Amino acid sequence: MLKFKKSVISKMNKFNISSFFTNSQNEPKTEIKIAEFCQANYGYYIWPCSVILANFVYLNKNKIFDSQDGVVLEIGAGTSLPSIVAKKFNIFNKIIVTDNLNENSKLFDLIKYTLELNEIELINGFDNPNSNGVLIQHFDWTHLDGNFLDKIPKIDFIIGSDYSKKLDLVVAIRFLIEFNNEKIEFYTTFQIRSFDSYMKLIYLLQKYSLKFQKLEIEDQVVFKKNQTEHLAHTNYNRFVQKMVRSFGDIAIQKRLLNVGPT
């Protein structure tokens, strides 16, 4: 079991630095530092679903994600917590962090600073087999560009969290499955904020021949904030989803909705 205990430890270079401490009986205590820039743009700070996804990645490092040689791409990464966890624990050798860097002008510097805080190398590509860092790429999924495919290798896994306000991301997933690797698996955590957004998601999945599956998390993620413990799930109906290409009939798992606050 892995627990993240969050505490804001300092403010440097105009960024707030949040520290996550792992709590695992099987491994030494590890600190992960994430830079945040708290302003109106929600891509600059940590969302609860990102913590859940990071925990899921860690818990499945010897299960779903059991090949270090695989390539993982985090889409709409923001502060990139799941990618940092994946690299910190050597779950993947090749990690690509992507977001709309043109729209979020400070995001590249924020991610770069987070890599420095965790002593992770920023690389320009995977040409060097000995490279052991993270690649940052601009990817605006609202304007799909074939040139992006020339900048990335074959992707095995995509991870992403809390994109429920931008469900057109489903189109981008289909784009990558179609033109990069038809066997891509996309793992995501998100919060259903309204019935309308849920129905739009189902419509897009059907339209682009994708299917998704609800996955169980071994335990709740617990983190500390302002001296109070919070369960990351609470009543928000957040969960991990696996999304893949549907080669036959589209299978949409039915579930009761527990719509949380907006």
PDB file of C-alpha atoms in Angstrom:
ATOM      1  CA  MET A   1       0.000   0.000   0.000  1.00  0.00           C
ATOM      2  CA  LEU A   2       1.199   3.496  -0.791  1.00  0.00           C
ATOM      3  CA  LYS A   3       0.095   6.654   0.951  1.00  0.00           C
ATOM      4  CA  PHE A   4       0.857  10.197  -0.062  1.00  0.00           C
ATOM      5  CA  LYS A   5       1.039  12.721   2.731  1.00  0.00           C
ATOM      6  CA  LYS A   6       0.897  16.184   1.302  1.00  0.00           C
ATOM      7  CA  SER A   7       2.357  19.233   2.958  1.00  0.00           C
ATOM      8  CA  VAL A   8       3.346  22.551   1.416  1.00  0.00           C
ATOM      9  CA  ILE A   9       6.955  23.023   2.426  1.00  0.00           C
ATOM     10  CA  SER A  10       8.224  26.151   0.727  1.00  0.00           C
ATOM     11  CA  LYS A  11       7.764  28.771  -1.945  1.00  0.00           C
ATOM     12  CA  MET A  12      10.571  29.058  -4.484  1.00  0.00           C
ATOM     13  CA  ASN A  13      10.894  30.776  -7.853  1.00  0.00           C
ATOM     14  CA  LYS A  14       7.291  31.996  -7.466  1.00  0.00           C
ATOM     15  CA  PHE A  15       6.147  28.356  -7.265  1.00  0.00           C
ATOM     16  CA  ASN A  16       4.590  26.629  -4.282  1.00  0.00           C
ATOM     17  CA  ILE A  17       6.359  23.349  -3.555  1.00  0.00           C
ATOM     18  CA  SER A  18       4.227  20.467  -2.295  1.00  0.00           C
ATOM     19  CA  SER A  19       5.939  17.446  -0.821  1.00  0.00           C
ATOM     20  CA  PHE A  20       4.445  13.941  -1.007  1.00  0.00           C
ATOM     21  CA  PHE A  21       5.861  11.268   1.283  1.00  0.00           C
ATOM     22  CA  THR A  22       5.315   7.635   0.435  1.00  0.00           C
ATOM     23  CA  ASN A  23       4.425   5.259   3.209  1.00  0.00           C
ATOM     24  CA  SER A  24       5.110   1.693   2.145  1.00  0.00           C
ATOM     25  CA  GLN A  25       6.222  -1.197   4.319  1.00  0.00           C
ATOM     26  CA  ASN A  26       8.138  -2.713   1.421  1.00  0.00           C
ATOM     27  CA  GLU A  27      10.224   0.296   0.398  1.00  0.00           C
ATOM     28  CA  PRO A  28      12.124   3.120   2.074  1.00  0.00           C
ATOM     29  CA  LYS A  29      10.245   6.347   2.620  1.00  0.00           C
ATOM     30  CA  THR A  30      10.506   8.454  -0.514  1.00  0.00           C
ATOM     31  CA  GLU A  31       9.797  12.148  -0.957  1.00  0.00           C
ATOM     32  CA  ILE A  32       8.313  13.519  -4.163  1.00  0.00           C
ATOM     33  CA  LYS A  33       8.250  17.277  -4.685  1.00  0.00           C
ATOM     34  CA  ILE A  34       5.744  18.908  -7.017  1.00  0.00           C
ATOM     35  CA  ALA A  35       5.827  22.556  -8.058  1.00  0.00           C
ATOM     36  CA  GLU A  36       2.500  24.398  -8.270  1.00  0.00           C
ATOM     37  CA  PHE A  37       1.572  27.852  -9.484  1.00  0.00           C
ATOM     38  CA  CYS A  38      -1.773  28.734  -7.964  1.00  0.00           C
ATOM     39  CA  GLN A  39      -3.729  30.975 -10.293  1.00  0.00           C
ATOM     40  CA  ALA A  40      -6.897  30.830 -12.357  1.00  0.00           C
ATOM     41  CA  ASN A  41      -5.464  28.276 -14.800  1.00  0.00           C
ATOM     42  CA  TYR A  42      -6.281  24.936 -13.210  1.00  0.00           C
ATOM     43  CA  GLY A  43      -3.422  23.157 -15.006  1.00  0.00           C
ATOM     44  CA  TYR A  44      -0.897  24.693 -12.643  1.00  0.00           C
ATOM     45  CA  TYR A  45      -1.869  22.902  -9.442  1.00  0.00           C
ATOM     46  CA  ILE A  46      -2.464  19.370  -8.192  1.00  0.00           C
ATOM     47  CA  TRP A  47      -5.937  17.880  -8.507  1.00  0.00           C
ATOM     48  CA  PRO A  48      -7.138  15.001  -6.285  1.00  0.00           C
ATOM     49  CA  CYS A  49      -7.627  12.666  -9.246  1.00  0.00           C
ATOM     50  CA  SER A  50      -3.953  13.103 -10.092  1.00  0.00           C
ATOM     51  CA  VAL A  51      -3.057  11.721  -6.673  1.00  0.00           C
ATOM     52  CA  ILE A  52      -5.324   8.711  -7.242  1.00  0.00           C
ATOM     53  CA  LEU A  53      -3.728   8.043 -10.626  1.00  0.00           C
ATOM     54  CA  ALA A  54      -0.222   8.337  -9.163  1.00  0.00           C
ATOM     55  CA  ASN A  55      -1.165   5.809  -6.505  1.00  0.00           C
ATOM     56  CA  PHE A  56      -2.632   3.486  -9.161  1.00  0.00           C
ATOM     57  CA  VAL A  57       0.550   3.666 -11.240  1.00  0.00           C
ATOM     58  CA  TYR A  58       2.658   2.807  -8.203  1.00  0.00           C
ATOM     59  CA  LEU A  59       0.466  -0.084  -7.062  1.00  0.00           C
ATOM     60  CA  ASN A  60       0.526  -1.640 -10.536  1.00  0.00           C
ATOM     61  CA  LYS A  61       4.238  -1.312 -11.229  1.00  0.00           C
ATOM     62  CA  ASN A  62       4.638  -5.100 -11.149  1.00  0.00           C
ATOM     63  CA  LYS A  63       1.218  -5.873 -12.614  1.00  0.00           C
ATOM     64  CA  ILE A  64      -0.248  -3.774 -15.430  1.00  0.00           C
ATOM     65  CA  PHE A  65       2.925  -1.721 -15.827  1.00  0.00           C
ATOM     66  CA  ASP A  66       5.410  -4.592 -15.586  1.00  0.00           C
ATOM     67  CA  SER A  67       7.689  -3.667 -18.483  1.00  0.00           C
ATOM     68  CA  GLN A  68      10.282  -0.960 -17.941  1.00  0.00           C
ATOM     69  CA  ASP A  69      10.905  -0.921 -21.683  1.00  0.00           C
ATOM     70  CA  GLY A  70       7.375   0.316 -22.359  1.00  0.00           C
ATOM     71  CA  VAL A  71       6.682   3.927 -23.320  1.00  0.00           C
ATOM     72  CA  VAL A  72       4.127   5.914 -21.336  1.00  0.00           C
ATOM     73  CA  LEU A  73       2.644   9.261 -22.354  1.00  0.00           C
ATOM     74  CA  GLU A  74       0.847  11.470 -19.845  1.00  0.00           C
ATOM     75  CA  ILE A  75      -1.759  13.578 -21.609  1.00  0.00           C
ATOM     76  CA  GLY A  76      -2.913  16.908 -20.180  1.00  0.00           C
ATOM     77  CA  ALA A  77      -0.258  16.366 -17.542  1.00  0.00           C
ATOM     78  CA  GLY A  78      -0.361  19.691 -15.714  1.00  0.00           C
ATOM     79  CA  THR A  79       1.856  19.283 -12.651  1.00  0.00           C
ATOM     80  CA  SER A  80       2.766  15.747 -13.825  1.00  0.00           C
ATOM     81  CA  LEU A  81       2.567  13.929 -10.476  1.00  0.00           C
ATOM     82  CA  PRO A  82       1.819  10.462 -12.006  1.00  0.00           C
ATOM     83  CA  SER A  83       4.775  10.783 -14.402  1.00  0.00           C
ATOM     84  CA  ILE A  84       7.098  11.824 -11.592  1.00  0.00           C
ATOM     85  CA  VAL A  85       6.006   8.778  -9.579  1.00  0.00           C
ATOM     86  CA  ALA A  86       6.547   6.523 -12.617  1.00  0.00           C
ATOM     87  CA  LYS A  87      10.083   7.835 -13.086  1.00  0.00           C
ATOM     88  CA  LYS A  88      10.993   8.069  -9.404  1.00  0.00           C
ATOM     89  CA  PHE A  89      10.230   4.380  -8.890  1.00  0.00           C
ATOM     90  CA  ASN A  90      11.711   3.339 -12.271  1.00  0.00           C
ATOM     91  CA  ILE A  91       8.378   1.978 -13.465  1.00  0.00           C
ATOM     92  CA  PHE A  92       9.123   3.202 -17.003  1.00  0.00           C
ATOM     93  CA  ASN A  93      12.386   4.169 -18.677  1.00  0.00           C
ATOM     94  CA  LYS A  94      10.655   6.251 -21.339  1.00  0.00           C
ATOM     95  CA  ILE A  95       8.138   8.837 -20.170  1.00  0.00           C
ATOM     96  CA  ILE A  96       6.615  11.628 -22.259  1.00  0.00           C
ATOM     97  CA  VAL A  97       4.837  14.463 -20.466  1.00  0.00           C
ATOM     98  CA  THR A  98       2.440  16.397 -22.709  1.00  0.00           C
ATOM     99  CA  ASP A  99       0.123  19.370 -22.356  1.00  0.00           C
ATOM    100  CA  ASN A 100      -0.909  22.485 -24.241  1.00  0.00           C
ATOM    101  CA  LEU A 101       2.304  24.404 -23.619  1.00  0.00           C
ATOM    102  CA  ASN A 102       1.298  27.258 -25.931  1.00  0.00           C
ATOM    103  CA  GLU A 103      -1.867  28.025 -23.980  1.00  0.00           C
ATOM    104  CA  ASN A 104      -0.197  27.466 -20.599  1.00  0.00           C
ATOM    105  CA  SER A 105       2.907  29.583 -21.002  1.00  0.00           C
ATOM    106  CA  LYS A 106       4.346  28.894 -17.540  1.00  0.00           C
ATOM    107  CA  LEU A 107       3.711  25.154 -17.603  1.00  0.00           C
ATOM    108  CA  PHE A 108       6.972  24.125 -19.267  1.00  0.00           C
ATOM    109  CA  ASP A 109       8.985  25.963 -16.610  1.00  0.00           C
ATOM    110  CA  LEU A 110       6.816  24.457 -13.878  1.00  0.00           C
ATOM    111  CA  ILE A 111       7.330  20.871 -15.094  1.00  0.00           C
ATOM    112  CA  LYS A 112      11.026  21.484 -15.696  1.00  0.00           C
ATOM    113  CA  TYR A 113      11.418  22.789 -12.159  1.00  0.00           C
ATOM    114  CA  THR A 114       9.572  19.746 -10.769  1.00  0.00           C
ATOM    115  CA  LEU A 115      12.018  17.485 -12.615  1.00  0.00           C
ATOM    116  CA  GLU A 116      14.922  19.393 -11.063  1.00  0.00           C
ATOM    117  CA  LEU A 117      13.392  19.094  -7.588  1.00  0.00           C
ATOM    118  CA  ASN A 118      13.248  15.312  -8.002  1.00  0.00           C
ATOM    119  CA  GLU A 119      16.674  15.026  -9.661  1.00  0.00           C
ATOM    120  CA  ILE A 120      15.156  13.787 -12.921  1.00  0.00           C
ATOM    121  CA  GLU A 121      16.834  14.686 -16.202  1.00  0.00           C
ATOM    122  CA  LEU A 122      14.972  16.638 -18.887  1.00  0.00           C
ATOM    123  CA  ILE A 123      15.811  15.059 -22.249  1.00  0.00           C
ATOM    124  CA  ASN A 124      15.250  16.098 -25.858  1.00  0.00           C
ATOM    125  CA  GLY A 125      14.482  12.622 -27.190  1.00  0.00           C
ATOM    126  CA  PHE A 126      15.106   8.899 -26.848  1.00  0.00           C
ATOM    127  CA  ASP A 127      17.909   8.582 -29.419  1.00  0.00           C
ATOM    128  CA  ASN A 128      20.400   7.848 -26.651  1.00  0.00           C
ATOM    129  CA  PRO A 129      19.593   4.391 -25.209  1.00  0.00           C
ATOM    130  CA  ASN A 130      21.269   5.420 -21.950  1.00  0.00           C
ATOM    131  CA  SER A 131      18.970   8.408 -21.457  1.00  0.00           C
ATOM    132  CA  ASN A 132      17.063   8.083 -18.223  1.00  0.00           C
ATOM    133  CA  GLY A 133      14.989  11.211 -18.127  1.00  0.00           C
ATOM    134  CA  VAL A 134      11.615  12.634 -19.096  1.00  0.00           C
ATOM    135  CA  LEU A 135      10.639  14.184 -22.418  1.00  0.00           C
ATOM    136  CA  ILE A 136       8.264  17.181 -22.428  1.00  0.00           C
ATOM    137  CA  GLN A 137       6.192  17.759 -25.571  1.00  0.00           C
ATOM    138  CA  HIS A 138       3.536  20.261 -26.586  1.00  0.00           C
ATOM    139  CA  PHE A 139       0.267  18.532 -27.486  1.00  0.00           C
ATOM    140  CA  ASP A 140      -2.962  20.438 -28.030  1.00  0.00           C
ATOM    141  CA  TRP A 141      -5.599  17.751 -28.475  1.00  0.00           C
ATOM    142  CA  THR A 142      -8.157  20.309 -29.677  1.00  0.00           C
ATOM    143  CA  HIS A 143      -6.010  20.853 -32.787  1.00  0.00           C
ATOM    144  CA  LEU A 144      -4.624  17.444 -33.720  1.00  0.00           C
ATOM    145  CA  ASP A 145      -1.427  17.711 -35.729  1.00  0.00           C
ATOM    146  CA  GLY A 146       0.194  14.834 -37.573  1.00  0.00           C
ATOM    147  CA  ASN A 147       3.600  16.410 -36.944  1.00  0.00           C
ATOM    148  CA  PHE A 148       3.230  15.431 -33.287  1.00  0.00           C
ATOM    149  CA  LEU A 149       3.453  11.772 -34.306  1.00  0.00           C
ATOM    150  CA  ASP A 150       6.906  12.391 -35.787  1.00  0.00           C
ATOM    151  CA  LYS A 151       8.166  13.594 -32.403  1.00  0.00           C
ATOM    152  CA  ILE A 152       7.192  10.566 -30.339  1.00  0.00           C
ATOM    153  CA  PRO A 153       8.010   6.832 -30.414  1.00  0.00           C
ATOM    154  CA  LYS A 154       5.461   4.035 -30.339  1.00  0.00           C
ATOM    155  CA  ILE A 155       3.316   4.472 -27.217  1.00  0.00           C
ATOM    156  CA  ASP A 156       2.302   1.547 -25.008  1.00  0.00           C
ATOM    157  CA  PHE A 157       0.336   3.345 -22.294  1.00  0.00           C
ATOM    158  CA  ILE A 158      -1.374   6.711 -21.939  1.00  0.00           C
ATOM    159  CA  ILE A 159      -2.249   8.107 -18.520  1.00  0.00           C
ATOM    160  CA  GLY A 160      -4.277  11.189 -17.673  1.00  0.00           C
ATOM    161  CA  SER A 161      -6.466  12.597 -14.929  1.00  0.00           C
ATOM    162  CA  ASP A 162      -9.323  15.000 -14.296  1.00  0.00           C
ATOM    163  CA  TYR A 163     -10.175  15.992 -17.843  1.00  0.00           C
ATOM    164  CA  SER A 164     -13.965  15.761 -17.483  1.00  0.00           C
ATOM    165  CA  LYS A 165     -14.397  19.387 -18.555  1.00  0.00           C
ATOM    166  CA  LYS A 166     -12.539  18.657 -21.807  1.00  0.00           C
ATOM    167  CA  LEU A 167     -14.067  15.435 -23.043  1.00  0.00           C
ATOM    168  CA  ASP A 168     -12.809  16.045 -26.572  1.00  0.00           C
ATOM    169  CA  LEU A 169      -9.672  14.384 -25.224  1.00  0.00           C
ATOM    170  CA  VAL A 170     -11.413  11.140 -26.228  1.00  0.00           C
ATOM    171  CA  VAL A 171     -10.860  12.192 -29.850  1.00  0.00           C
ATOM    172  CA  ALA A 172      -7.135  12.565 -29.168  1.00  0.00           C
ATOM    173  CA  ILE A 173      -6.975   9.088 -27.652  1.00  0.00           C
ATOM    174  CA  ARG A 174      -8.626   7.651 -30.751  1.00  0.00           C
ATOM    175  CA  PHE A 175      -6.181   9.651 -32.901  1.00  0.00           C
ATOM    176  CA  LEU A 176      -3.177   8.116 -31.127  1.00  0.00           C
ATOM    177  CA  ILE A 177      -4.657   4.611 -31.270  1.00  0.00           C
ATOM    178  CA  GLU A 178      -5.312   4.981 -34.995  1.00  0.00           C
ATOM    179  CA  PHE A 179      -1.979   6.486 -36.047  1.00  0.00           C
ATOM    180  CA  ASN A 180       0.536   5.457 -33.347  1.00  0.00           C
ATOM    181  CA  ASN A 181      -0.365   2.066 -31.859  1.00  0.00           C
ATOM    182  CA  GLU A 182      -3.721   0.300 -32.080  1.00  0.00           C
ATOM    183  CA  LYS A 183      -2.929  -1.591 -28.856  1.00  0.00           C
ATOM    184  CA  ILE A 184      -2.530   1.511 -26.687  1.00  0.00           C
ATOM    185  CA  GLU A 185      -4.143   1.280 -23.263  1.00  0.00           C
ATOM    186  CA  PHE A 186      -5.344   4.525 -21.656  1.00  0.00           C
ATOM    187  CA  TYR A 187      -5.680   4.678 -17.872  1.00  0.00           C
ATOM    188  CA  THR A 188      -7.464   7.657 -16.404  1.00  0.00           C
ATOM    189  CA  THR A 189      -9.021   9.004 -13.235  1.00  0.00           C
ATOM    190  CA  PHE A 190     -11.691  11.659 -13.360  1.00  0.00           C
ATOM    191  CA  GLN A 191     -14.592  13.082 -11.421  1.00  0.00           C
ATOM    192  CA  ILE A 192     -18.092  12.986 -12.866  1.00  0.00           C
ATOM    193  CA  ARG A 193     -19.357  16.479 -12.171  1.00  0.00           C
ATOM    194  CA  SER A 194     -22.670  16.281 -13.976  1.00  0.00           C
ATOM    195  CA  PHE A 195     -24.974  13.833 -15.705  1.00  0.00           C
ATOM    196  CA  ASP A 196     -24.567  15.769 -18.968  1.00  0.00           C
ATOM    197  CA  SER A 197     -20.792  15.329 -18.971  1.00  0.00           C
ATOM    198  CA  TYR A 198     -21.194  11.615 -18.288  1.00  0.00           C
ATOM    199  CA  MET A 199     -23.612  11.204 -21.210  1.00  0.00           C
ATOM    200  CA  LYS A 200     -21.283  13.158 -23.480  1.00  0.00           C
ATOM    201  CA  LEU A 201     -18.465  10.804 -22.510  1.00  0.00           C
ATOM    202  CA  ILE A 202     -20.547   7.746 -23.395  1.00  0.00           C
ATOM    203  CA  TYR A 203     -21.546   9.334 -26.715  1.00  0.00           C
ATOM    204  CA  LEU A 204     -17.916  10.016 -27.647  1.00  0.00           C
ATOM    205  CA  LEU A 205     -16.825   6.510 -26.667  1.00  0.00           C
ATOM    206  CA  GLN A 206     -19.476   5.018 -28.913  1.00  0.00           C
ATOM    207  CA  LYS A 207     -18.756   7.413 -31.755  1.00  0.00           C
ATOM    208  CA  TYR A 208     -15.036   6.619 -31.797  1.00  0.00           C
ATOM    209  CA  SER A 209     -15.362   2.868 -31.149  1.00  0.00           C
ATOM    210  CA  LEU A 210     -13.757   2.862 -27.732  1.00  0.00           C
ATOM    211  CA  LYS A 211     -14.701   0.873 -24.686  1.00  0.00           C
ATOM    212  CA  PHE A 212     -13.889   1.496 -21.069  1.00  0.00           C
ATOM    213  CA  GLN A 213     -13.702  -0.573 -17.941  1.00  0.00           C
ATOM    214  CA  LYS A 214     -13.871   0.452 -14.306  1.00  0.00           C
ATOM    215  CA  LEU A 215     -10.868  -0.804 -12.337  1.00  0.00           C
ATOM    216  CA  GLU A 216     -10.579  -1.336  -8.624  1.00  0.00           C
ATOM    217  CA  ILE A 217      -7.978   0.448  -6.516  1.00  0.00           C
ATOM    218  CA  GLU A 218      -6.381  -1.678  -3.814  1.00  0.00           C
ATOM    219  CA  ASP A 219      -6.892   0.939  -1.140  1.00  0.00           C
ATOM    220  CA  GLN A 220      -7.958   4.542  -0.731  1.00  0.00           C
ATOM    221  CA  VAL A 221      -5.285   7.182  -1.121  1.00  0.00           C
ATOM    222  CA  VAL A 222      -4.853   9.158   2.077  1.00  0.00           C
ATOM    223  CA  PHE A 223      -3.019  12.453   2.236  1.00  0.00           C
ATOM    224  CA  LYS A 224      -2.660  15.158   4.841  1.00  0.00           C
ATOM    225  CA  LYS A 225      -3.572  18.740   4.211  1.00  0.00           C
ATOM    226  CA  ASN A 226      -4.097  21.442   6.792  1.00  0.00           C
ATOM    227  CA  GLN A 227      -3.757  18.888   9.601  1.00  0.00           C
ATOM    228  CA  THR A 228      -6.838  16.985   8.396  1.00  0.00           C
ATOM    229  CA  GLU A 229      -6.892  13.592   6.736  1.00  0.00           C
ATOM    230  CA  HIS A 230      -9.014  13.277   3.619  1.00  0.00           C
ATOM    231  CA  LEU A 231      -9.899  10.215   1.613  1.00  0.00           C
ATOM    232  CA  ALA A 232      -9.319  11.086  -1.991  1.00  0.00           C
ATOM    233  CA  HIS A 233     -12.512   9.309  -3.038  1.00  0.00           C
ATOM    234  CA  THR A 234     -14.978  10.704  -0.453  1.00  0.00           C
ATOM    235  CA  ASN A 235     -18.309  11.267  -2.253  1.00  0.00           C
ATOM    236  CA  TYR A 236     -16.951  12.518  -5.544  1.00  0.00           C
ATOM    237  CA  ASN A 237     -17.290   9.325  -7.595  1.00  0.00           C
ATOM    238  CA  ARG A 238     -13.708   9.288  -8.803  1.00  0.00           C
ATOM    239  CA  PHE A 239     -12.400   6.028 -10.212  1.00  0.00           C
ATOM    240  CA  VAL A 240      -9.770   4.542 -12.482  1.00  0.00           C
ATOM    241  CA  GLN A 241     -10.844   3.740 -16.019  1.00  0.00           C
ATOM    242  CA  LYS A 242      -9.106   1.623 -18.632  1.00  0.00           C
ATOM    243  CA  MET A 243      -9.947   2.717 -22.168  1.00  0.00           C
ATOM    244  CA  VAL A 244      -9.000   0.715 -25.262  1.00  0.00           C
ATOM    245  CA  ARG A 245     -10.027   0.323 -28.878  1.00  0.00           C
ATOM    246  CA  SER A 246     -13.164  -1.733 -29.351  1.00  0.00           C
ATOM    247  CA  PHE A 247     -12.715  -4.386 -32.027  1.00  0.00           C
ATOM    248  CA  GLY A 248     -16.196  -5.807 -31.620  1.00  0.00           C
ATOM    249  CA  ASP A 249     -19.388  -4.680 -29.966  1.00  0.00           C
ATOM    250  CA  ILE A 250     -18.915  -1.629 -27.777  1.00  0.00           C
ATOM    251  CA  ALA A 251     -19.202  -2.626 -24.130  1.00  0.00           C
ATOM    252  CA  ILE A 252     -20.140   0.222 -21.816  1.00  0.00           C
ATOM    253  CA  GLN A 253     -20.247  -0.823 -18.198  1.00  0.00           C
ATOM    254  CA  LYS A 254     -23.419   0.355 -16.494  1.00  0.00           C
ATOM    255  CA  ARG A 255     -23.085   1.948 -13.080  1.00  0.00           C
ATOM    256  CA  LEU A 256     -25.007   4.075 -10.627  1.00  0.00           C
ATOM    257  CA  LEU A 257     -24.003   7.701 -10.689  1.00  0.00           C
ATOM    258  CA  ASN A 258     -22.947   9.430  -7.517  1.00  0.00           C
ATOM    259  CA  VAL A 259     -22.473  12.943  -8.780  1.00  0.00           C
ATOM    260  CA  GLY A 260     -20.273  15.034  -6.521  1.00  0.00           C
ATOM    261  CA  PRO A 261     -20.083  18.805  -6.178  1.00  0.00           C
ATOM    262  CA  THR A 262     -18.827  20.919  -9.026  1.00  0.00           C
TER     263      THR A 262
END
